[in-house]
C-alpha cells in the first residue's frame, strides 16, 4: 500500500495532542506508582504506535532520552524535548518549551478530575 502523508500527519497531530495533554494533567507530585504508570505508558506507546517507522525512530529517541516521570514539569518538559527531536528530524520548526504551560488544556474544567473515578 502507498504511504499517505496526509493521513500519517493527522495521526501524528492527534497523538501528540493526547501525549502532551496527558503530561499537562500528570500530578505535580506523583506517587512512585503514578511515575511507573506513565513510564510504562510511554514505552507501550512507543511499541504500539501505528506507524511502524515512526515508532522505531521514537524508540531510539527513548533510549537516548529516557522518559522523565518524576513530576508534571519533568514529564511535560521531556515530552516537549522529544517532540522537538522529531520536529528536527522532519525539518520542522522547534517549539518553545517555555510556552508549554497553558497550551495543553483538556477542557475538563476540573483540576485533578482524573482522580475522581
Ligand atoms: P505536529 O508535530 O503534529 O505538532 C502538532 C502541534 O503540536 C503543533 O502544531 C504545535 O502547536 C505543537 N507542537 C509542536 N512541537 C511541539 C513540542 N515540541 N512540544 C509540544 N507541542 C508541540 N511523521 C513522519 O513523517 N515520520 C516519522 O518518523 C514520524 N514519527 C513520529 C513519531 C511519533 C511518536 C509521533 C507522535 C508522530 C510522528 N510523526 C512522524 C508525525 C509528525 O511528528 C507530525 O505529527 C506530523 O508530521 C504533523 O506535523 P505538524 O506540523 O502538523 O505538527
Short mmCIF file of C-alpha atoms and ligand atoms in Angstrom, two decimals:
data_model
loop_
_atom_site.label_atom_id
_atom_site.label_comp_id
_atom_site.label_asym_id
_atom_site.label_seq_id
_atom_site.Cartn_x
_atom_site.Cartn_y
_atom_site.Cartn_z
CA UNK A 1 0.00 0.00 0.00
CA UNK A 2 1.18 3.52 -0.80
CA UNK A 3 2.25 5.80 2.01
CA UNK A 4 -0.29 8.57 2.59
CA UNK A 5 1.48 11.53 4.21
CA UNK A 6 -1.77 13.38 4.95
CA UNK A 7 -3.21 10.54 6.99
CA UNK A 8 0.13 9.93 8.71
CA UNK A 9 0.35 13.61 9.70
CA UNK A 10 -3.23 13.57 11.00
CA UNK A 11 -2.42 10.59 13.22
CA UNK A 12 0.70 12.42 14.41
CA UNK A 13 -1.19 15.59 15.37
CA UNK A 14 -3.86 13.62 17.24
CA UNK A 15 -1.25 11.55 19.02
CA UNK A 16 0.92 14.49 20.08
CA UNK A 17 -2.20 16.27 21.32
CA UNK A 18 -3.09 13.36 23.59
CA UNK A 19 0.55 12.84 24.59
CA UNK A 20 1.15 16.44 25.71
CA UNK A 21 -2.28 16.77 27.32
CA UNK A 22 -1.57 13.70 29.43
CA UNK A 23 1.68 15.30 30.61
CA UNK A 24 -0.15 18.55 31.44
CA UNK A 25 -2.56 16.54 33.64
CA UNK A 26 0.08 14.36 35.27
CA UNK A 27 0.35 15.01 39.03
CA UNK A 28 2.81 17.68 40.13
CA UNK A 29 3.80 15.33 42.92
CA UNK A 30 3.23 11.82 41.57
CA UNK A 31 3.44 8.69 43.70
CA UNK A 32 6.06 6.13 42.62
CA UNK A 33 3.15 4.17 41.14
CA UNK A 34 2.00 7.20 39.10
CA UNK A 35 5.53 7.65 37.76
CA UNK A 36 5.84 3.99 36.87
CA UNK A 37 2.44 4.06 35.15
CA UNK A 38 3.45 7.00 32.95
CA UNK A 39 6.82 5.44 32.12
CA UNK A 40 5.08 2.20 31.15
CA UNK A 41 2.50 4.09 29.08
CA UNK A 42 5.27 5.88 27.15
CA UNK A 43 7.14 2.63 26.50
CA UNK A 44 3.96 0.92 25.28
CA UNK A 45 3.05 3.96 23.16
CA UNK A 46 6.48 3.68 21.50
CA UNK A 47 5.97 -0.03 21.00
CA UNK A 48 2.41 0.10 19.64
CA UNK A 49 2.31 3.42 17.73
CA UNK A 50 0.57 2.51 14.48
CA UNK A 51 3.18 4.00 12.10
CA UNK A 52 5.90 1.39 12.48
CA UNK A 53 8.64 3.54 11.01
CA UNK A 54 7.75 6.43 13.35
CA UNK A 55 7.63 4.05 16.33
CA UNK A 56 11.07 2.64 15.55
CA UNK A 57 12.57 6.13 15.42
CA UNK A 58 10.76 7.08 18.60
CA UNK A 59 12.09 4.01 20.45
CA UNK A 60 15.62 5.10 19.55
CA UNK A 61 14.84 8.52 21.00
CA UNK A 62 13.59 6.91 24.22
CA UNK A 63 16.86 5.02 24.54
CA UNK A 64 18.84 8.21 24.18
CA UNK A 65 16.48 10.34 26.26
CA UNK A 66 14.73 8.16 28.86
CA UNK A 67 11.24 9.31 29.93
CA UNK A 68 11.25 11.74 32.87
CA UNK A 69 8.25 10.97 35.04
CA UNK A 70 9.24 12.34 38.45
CA UNK A 71 6.87 15.32 38.22
CA UNK A 72 4.45 17.09 35.88
CA UNK A 73 7.12 19.66 34.96
CA UNK A 74 9.71 16.99 34.26
CA UNK A 75 7.29 14.95 32.14
CA UNK A 76 5.94 17.92 30.17
CA UNK A 77 9.46 19.27 29.58
CA UNK A 78 10.72 15.88 28.50
CA UNK A 79 7.78 15.34 26.10
CA UNK A 80 8.32 18.77 24.56
CA UNK A 81 12.00 17.99 24.13
CA UNK A 82 11.47 14.64 22.40
CA UNK A 83 8.74 16.10 20.16
CA UNK A 84 11.30 18.74 19.17
CA UNK A 85 13.75 15.97 18.31
CA UNK A 86 11.10 14.53 15.96
CA UNK A 87 10.44 18.05 14.59
CA UNK A 88 14.14 18.44 13.87
CA UNK A 89 14.37 15.14 12.05
CA UNK A 90 11.35 16.04 9.91
CA UNK A 91 12.71 19.54 9.16
CA UNK A 92 10.02 21.29 11.20
CA UNK A 93 10.32 24.35 13.40
CA UNK A 94 11.27 23.92 17.02
CA UNK A 95 8.55 24.59 19.60
CA UNK A 96 9.44 26.91 22.50
CA UNK A 97 9.06 24.63 25.51
CA UNK A 98 8.79 27.61 27.87
CA UNK A 99 5.37 28.19 26.31
CA UNK A 100 4.01 24.75 27.10
CA UNK A 101 2.39 25.94 30.37
CA UNK A 102 -1.26 26.53 29.39
CA UNK A 103 -1.00 25.29 25.82
CA UNK A 104 -2.46 21.84 26.51
CA UNK A 105 -5.84 22.08 28.21
CA UNK A 106 -8.06 19.02 28.41
CA UNK A 107 -11.18 21.19 28.69
CA UNK A 108 -12.25 19.11 31.66
CA UNK A 109 -12.57 22.13 33.91
CA UNK A 110 -11.64 20.08 36.95
CA UNK A 111 -8.04 20.19 38.06
CA UNK A 112 -7.17 16.64 39.23
CA UNK A 113 -10.50 15.41 37.87
CA UNK A 114 -8.74 12.35 36.54
CA UNK A 115 -8.52 11.11 40.14
CA UNK A 116 -12.30 11.02 40.64
CA UNK A 117 -13.02 7.65 39.17
P1 LIG B 1 2.94 18.19 14.93
O1 LIG B 1 4.40 17.85 15.04
O2 LIG B 1 1.98 17.07 14.76
O3 LIG B 1 2.55 19.03 16.21
C1 LIG B 1 1.19 19.39 16.44
C2 LIG B 1 1.17 20.68 17.20
O4 LIG B 1 1.83 20.50 18.44
C3 LIG B 1 1.93 21.81 16.52
O5 LIG B 1 1.13 22.49 15.61
C4 LIG B 1 2.32 22.68 17.69
O6 LIG B 1 1.25 23.51 18.08
C5 LIG B 1 2.55 21.67 18.80
N1 LIG B 1 3.95 21.32 18.98
C6 LIG B 1 4.95 21.27 18.06
N2 LIG B 1 6.09 20.90 18.62
C7 LIG B 1 5.83 20.70 19.93
C8 LIG B 1 6.64 20.33 21.03
N3 LIG B 1 7.94 20.08 20.89
N4 LIG B 1 6.06 20.22 22.23
C9 LIG B 1 4.74 20.49 22.38
N5 LIG B 1 3.93 20.85 21.39
C10 LIG B 1 4.49 20.97 20.16
N6 LIG B 1 5.92 11.61 10.84
C11 LIG B 1 6.75 11.21 9.86
O7 LIG B 1 6.56 11.57 8.71
N7 LIG B 1 7.84 10.42 10.14
C12 LIG B 1 8.12 10.00 11.40
O8 LIG B 1 9.09 9.28 11.63
C13 LIG B 1 7.24 10.39 12.45
N8 LIG B 1 7.43 9.96 13.71
C14 LIG B 1 6.51 10.26 14.67
C15 LIG B 1 6.67 9.74 15.95
C16 LIG B 1 5.72 9.96 16.91
C17 LIG B 1 5.87 9.35 18.28
C18 LIG B 1 4.58 10.76 16.62
C19 LIG B 1 3.53 11.01 17.66
C20 LIG B 1 4.42 11.30 15.37
C21 LIG B 1 5.38 11.07 14.38
N9 LIG B 1 5.25 11.59 13.09
C22 LIG B 1 6.13 11.21 12.11
C23 LIG B 1 4.22 12.60 12.80
C24 LIG B 1 4.82 14.00 12.93
O9 LIG B 1 5.52 14.15 14.16
C25 LIG B 1 3.75 15.10 12.90
O10 LIG B 1 2.74 14.81 13.85
C26 LIG B 1 3.08 15.29 11.55
O11 LIG B 1 4.08 15.45 10.56
C27 LIG B 1 2.18 16.55 11.56
O12 LIG B 1 3.00 17.66 11.85
P2 LIG B 1 2.51 19.09 12.21
O13 LIG B 1 3.46 20.04 11.55
O14 LIG B 1 1.06 19.25 11.96
O15 LIG B 1 2.76 19.27 13.79
#
